[in-house]
Every structure is written in C-alpha cells, then in structure tokens.
Amino acid sequence: MRWANVRYLYKMDVRARIEQLREELHAHNHRYYVLADPVVSDREFDALLEELVGLEASHPEWKDPHSPTQRVGGDLTDKFEKVAHRSPMLSLSNTYNAEEVAQWVERVKGGLPDEEVEFVMELKYDGVAISLWYEQGNLVRAVTRGDGTTGEDVRANVATIRTLPLQLQAGAPDPLEIRGEIYFPWPDFEALNLARREAGEQEFANPRNTAAGTLKLQDSKVVATRPLDCMIYNIDAQTMSGAEVECHSEAVAMAKVWGFKTPEGRRLEVAQSVEEVMGFVSHWNEARHRLDFAIDGIVIKVNRYDQQKRLGMTAKSPRWAIAFKFETERVRTELKSVRYQVGRTGAVTPVAELDPVQLGGTTVKKASLHNADQMARLDLREGDMVFVEKGGEIIPKIVGVDRSEAHGEGLFAPPAISFPAACPSCGHHLRRKEGEAQHHCPNRIDCPAQVMGRIEHFISRKAMNVDGLGEETVKQLVEAGLVRDVADLYSLQKEDLLPLERMAEKSADNLLQGLKQSKSVPFERVLFAFGIRHVGETVAKLLARALGSLTAVRQATLEEVTAIEGMGPVIAESVTTQFQEEAFLQMLDRLVSSGLQTEVIVKAPVGDAMEGEVVVVSGVFDTMSRDEAKAAVTAHGGRLVGSISSKTTMVLAGENMGPSKLAKAQKLEIPVVGEQDFLRRIGNI
Ligand code: IVH
C-alpha cells in the first residue's frame, strides 16, 4: 500500500515535470525559430528535449500529439482524412507586366469609388498551400488545398516543420484558421539531392514537387528528415475582426506574435500606387536569386479587410488580390556538343555542353538532357542555337531549338545527335530496361567509368575519407591497370605510385598513410562506401546497427532486411542482390583481409545501475540493436527475462512495443523505461 502511494506521488511529479518541460520547450522554440532570439544554448535545449523524450517514453499514457517532441515525426498514417475547407482555397489570377497590374488597380478602384486604397505586396512562395487549424491554441489539422473545396489532413507531417507552432502563444484567437505555403529551402533541397546522388538514387527535380511529395509521405519520420519550412500569407478576416485588426499587414504582424514565421523587412511592403507596386516587383525579380527559397512572383493584395470584403470574389479567385508572375528566365546559346556521363551504378546521362551564358545570376556551361527520349524530342544537332531555362530546377535545361537559325538542309545538314549504342567508357552495348528512361552500361565489373565512380565514392569524405587521393590520381591508377576495384587500393605499394604523373615521394607517402588511416573508419561508413544502390549514409547506419557486422549483412535474407526499421522492399532487394554477386563477394573478401572495420563497435558499458532489476527488453531502439540493449542491461548488473510477470521490475521499451505487453506492464504497475532514460541511467549519455 505504501509503495503504491509512493509510486502515485512519483507519477504526479513526473506528470508536472512533463507539462513544465513542454511549456518551456514551446517557449524556446518560439524564441529560436520565430523571434530568432534564443535564451538558451542548443545544448541546453537538447538536454530539455531529451529529458522530455525520456519521460514520454516511460509514460506513454501521457503522450500528447502537441508535445514539442512530436517534431521528430510521430504516428504512421496510412491514409489521410478528407476534410472540407471552411472557405474555399482559391487561386489567384496572374499578371505578367505593369500594364496588366495597372488595369487590375483600376478595376479595384472602380469597385471602391472615392476611397483611398492601400496595397500590400508579398513574395509568391513556390510551394504547396496549406490551411492550418488551431483549437485552444493547438494545431489540430493541416489541410492541403486538394480541389479547393476538400483537402487532406496531413497534420502528422506538417507537425514536423520546426518553424510552425504546434501550440500558439497566449492571446491568439481561438479557434484560428491560418493559411500559408510550405516550401523546401534551396540549401536543404541541395543537401537532400546530394545524399540521394551518393546513394545512387534518382535526384529530385525541383523543391516544389519535392515539398508536395514529402507532405504526402506515409511515414512522418521520413518527413522529419526533410527540413520543410512554412510562411504564413493569409489570416481569416473573420477571425481578425475579433482581434480588432483592420488590415492584412497588421494581421501578419499579429501572426508573428502568436508564433508564426512571417515575412519581414523588404519581403512585405505597402504601396499606394502602381509605380510603387512595380518598384517592389522589379526589386524582387532580381533579388529573388539571392533568396534561399524559390519564389515564382509577387502577390499584390488590397490591404484593408473591409475593402476586401466589398470587392468579394469571382468563382475562382478573389478580386482583391492578384499575382504578378515572373518570367522563367530563358536564354539562347550554342550547343557545342553532348557528353555522356557514366555514373558508378552504370546509368548513362547525356549532358549538353554549351557556349557559356549568364542565367539567373550564374554562368551556365552545361545543361541536363535527362535521357534519350528527351534528346529525340529536341532533335538536336551540334552547333544548334538552343533555348535554356532555369525554372524551379537547379540544373538548367534545354527547352527548345531556335529553328529560325536553320542548321543546313538536305545533305548539308549535320546529323542529328543520337544516343550512343555503346558505352563511351568501355564500349559495351548499352541497355535500356523495359519501362525505364535511362540507359545502363551492363559492364559493372570492368567499365572504367563505373570503376572510377565507385572508387571516388569509396574514398570520399563521408565514406572512407582517404586523404591524399584525388580524382586525377584515381584516373591514373585505373588507366595504368594498378587498381581494378576498391580492394586493390589497399595493396598499392610505394613503387607502384612513384612512376605516376605528379607523384612525388611525399605525396605517395601521404596516400599510403591516408589508406592506412581509413582502416579505422567505423563499419557503418564502410558499408556506405561500398556504394550499393539505395544505401546512402542513413540507410547504411541503420543496417549496420541492426545487423551488427558485415557477416550478418552478407547473410541477411530479403525478409530480414525488410523487417529492419527504416528499410523498405526496394532497399532490401538492392542489398540482398548485391551480396549475391560473386565478383563483389570476392572483392569483399580481399577488403576484409586488408583489415577494414567489419563490425559495429559497441562501447562496453560496465556498472551496477541495473543491479537488482529484472528486465524485459522490447521494441526497436534508435541507437542500439535489441541485442546491444540486452547486453547493456546485463553489463550493468541487471537480469534479463523473456516475458513480463509479477517478478519483472522494469520493461526497457523501444518503439513499436506491442500494445498487449504495454497493457500488461501497466496492469502490474511495472515501470516502462524508454531508451533515453535507460541510457541516462547507465551513464551512457
Ligand atoms: S494569397 C485567395 N499570398 O499562390 C488566395 N498566396 O496562385 C490567397 N501563394 O494558392 C492567396 N505565396 O498557395 C497568397 N504571399 C502569398 C502567396 C500565395 C504563394 C500561393 C498560394 C495560392 C497560390 C495562388
């Protein structure tokens, strides 16, 4: 009886602590992301967050979708609920020049005779529209535009966006509907594509589509790894009437106080005349190239709500707002030639070499041609004058040929550039799989381009990080026949290196030293360095931690790999197929014998923090495999048991612990300890 009371009191304390942490973290988030004025260090913040994660894991009964911990991605949604919009999500009519803007201004003034009209201009964010619903200050729904009348509730995914408050600051209207645009900032988009390139995966074409695709992902944990952002642009006028705000620009300022990220500085301005509006437009038409996110124009709105209301709307768009769309910048230049790049996975990509030209603030020398179909559509010839555009994409593309500049007729016409039948690197006949757009060189083992690509990936910074070995040396080594695969690197001798161009005694020593040092690179990075398709840095880490050793990865079946957290059938297929390839396995044996790391090193924790505990380990953990968790329990004096009984004193619970187990633990009042809490108890963090 006494025990139960103590436990009850303890529970109440924990509950209060959880609430306190949530409140503090919400406030810190607001200061950090919105006010850009943090009062604690990142470290202090992380410590608070971890404490909360730990407590929530041990007390799943107090889980709260509004908790700051939910930023890491919560529930698995398998379909999205359809939700009717409270008011339709309209689109805007477009204008393309000053004259059209002037005509719209006239129409507005005609609709508001004898009234002063003030305009407000904002950037037109190139992303995905979202309607955010808050009740009692909590984000309860995040609804996509859908068909304008009905959208889908993607709240779990939107909740991962760090610049969006899950809980509003005090004083915000209740309920509140607020709309904005979710977008993928350029630097994060580029980083994502780099990771995909390294994993041998298809890169995403542009940030807008990637943002849209990301919002529809089923697994919000994946969404949480993609740093989306959200800017607010529309606050329901009805709501604002309660707050005694009379115009859009004031409402935006209020939204900032409630905790939202809103445009600042020159990103939102008011104007009285067409000239001022156009001044804003031309400033941003040029300055947009320096923004770290994409915009496709400017939105011009009538500022005052009462005037907006009187102007009303047409079936499709409001009369009180209009978009000015920027021209996609397009330049004309000469196509010098087409080069074919063979990647490490054998994919062949045509790249157009151009006469250098200025476009969107950078000099463009190359353009992507994607694949053979795209080339055939364009019917290209060397020397053609082509149009190049850089729209929402990072890599400029050829959108057409200037046919007014004929490239000769009949016999004098240069031949159309056609996709080669043979690999430009090894001469093997190229293949194109049924239904795929890309050509592949099937000569995996000997194709110099693929070999070089694999070696370059293997030695790269995030993989084996071999100092003293650059692209040029790799090329020489491969061409001289000294290196045919990555395993050959480790049998290189100084006398092999010295005859190479620009290879002095010192640089040879450095290279050999770099290779030697790479032998201590941890196993997860070795696994990444193999360059297996779909196995990027993150997947490699997950695989290594789940399976523990190269031997285990080698032997893992398709089902076993699929069952690992974070893996899917495509990755599993790629991994298991790779580990069946005879030549690859032989190469692996040679690599292993040269002494690379082939096992995950677990810090051996020794102590007595688990003394007297009878522990059931269940679920999946983030930083350790289940076997490692068990080893840590025993290493700290705990005793393991397989199932929960009245003798059990603790359940060490990872994610996905079965609900029946949880219910049983609760019924027997056995404390359920989360991963972070456990690690803290054994002094590992
Ligand atoms: S105001 C009635 N402001 O552009 C619609 N929209 O083509 C009021 N957009 O669906 C929209 N930036 O997704 C507004 N500063 C901004 C915007 C913006 C981007 C998007 C929005 C809208 C689309 C209209």
Tab-separated table of C-alpha atoms and ligand atoms in Angstrom, residues 88-94 121-130 145 179-182 231-234 248 263 267 295-301 313 316-318 320-323 325, ligand 1:
chain	number	residue	atom	x	y	z
A	88	PRO	CA	-12.696	27.535	-50.436
A	89	MET	CA	-8.957	27.700	-51.104
A	90	LEU	CA	-8.924	29.876	-54.170
A	91	SER	CA	-6.210	30.577	-56.655
A	92	LEU	CA	-5.053	33.950	-57.938
A	93	SER	CA	-5.313	35.423	-61.396
A	94	ASN	CA	-1.972	36.158	-62.955
A	121	MET	CA	2.886	43.167	-51.617
A	122	GLU	CA	4.370	39.833	-50.628
A	123	LEU	CA	6.590	37.234	-52.212
A	124	LYS	CA	4.772	34.453	-54.000
A	125	TYR	CA	6.313	31.397	-52.407
A	126	ASP	CA	6.707	28.489	-54.789
A	127	GLY	CA	5.493	25.621	-52.680
A	128	VAL	CA	2.308	23.965	-51.503
A	129	ALA	CA	-0.670	25.747	-49.965
A	130	ILE	CA	-1.752	24.615	-46.510
A	145	ARG	CA	-5.577	22.547	-50.945
A	179	ARG	CA	-3.092	29.705	-44.380
A	180	GLY	CA	0.377	29.647	-45.748
A	181	GLU	CA	2.789	27.984	-48.106
A	182	ILE	CA	5.025	25.038	-47.295
A	231	MET	CA	5.453	31.010	-44.424
A	232	ILE	CA	2.079	32.443	-43.448
A	233	TYR	CA	0.237	34.558	-46.028
A	234	ASN	CA	-3.441	34.632	-45.192
A	248	HIS	CA	-3.677	42.285	-43.778
A	263	PRO	CA	7.713	37.835	-43.970
A	267	ARG	CA	9.615	40.890	-48.037
A	295	ILE	CA	9.519	32.283	-55.456
A	296	ASP	CA	7.643	32.490	-58.730
A	297	GLY	CA	6.255	36.002	-58.473
A	298	ILE	CA	4.758	38.642	-56.235
A	299	VAL	CA	1.274	38.708	-54.717
A	300	ILE	CA	-0.434	42.103	-54.547
A	301	LYS	CA	-3.375	42.458	-52.165
A	313	MET	CA	-14.513	37.236	-55.355
A	316	LYS	CA	-12.075	31.109	-58.985
A	317	SER	CA	-10.189	33.937	-57.356
A	318	PRO	CA	-10.556	36.944	-55.098
A	320	TRP	CA	-8.828	41.918	-54.006
A	321	ALA	CA	-5.607	40.097	-54.859
A	322	ILE	CA	-3.557	39.323	-57.922
A	323	ALA	CA	-0.293	37.550	-58.710
A	325	LYS	CA	4.309	36.094	-62.279
B	1	IVH	S1	-2.667	34.870	-51.040
B	1	IVH	C1	-7.167	33.558	-52.375
B	1	IVH	N1	-0.117	35.145	-50.791
B	1	IVH	O1	-0.244	31.063	-54.645
B	1	IVH	C2	-5.809	33.119	-52.411
B	1	IVH	N2	-0.881	33.235	-51.946
B	1	IVH	O2	-1.933	31.112	-57.127
B	1	IVH	C3	-4.988	33.947	-51.461
B	1	IVH	N3	0.918	31.740	-52.694
B	1	IVH	O3	-2.932	29.116	-53.592
B	1	IVH	C4	-3.622	33.594	-51.632
B	1	IVH	N4	2.576	32.938	-51.896
B	1	IVH	O4	-0.690	28.736	-52.449
B	1	IVH	C5	-1.087	34.374	-51.282
B	1	IVH	N5	2.131	35.573	-50.445
B	1	IVH	C6	1.173	34.790	-50.929
B	1	IVH	C7	1.441	33.588	-51.603
B	1	IVH	C8	0.374	32.832	-52.100
B	1	IVH	C9	2.247	31.835	-52.549
B	1	IVH	C10	0.238	30.641	-53.403
B	1	IVH	C11	-0.938	30.091	-52.671
B	1	IVH	C12	-2.111	30.230	-53.604
B	1	IVH	C13	-1.446	30.392	-54.921
B	1	IVH	C14	-2.321	31.214	-55.820
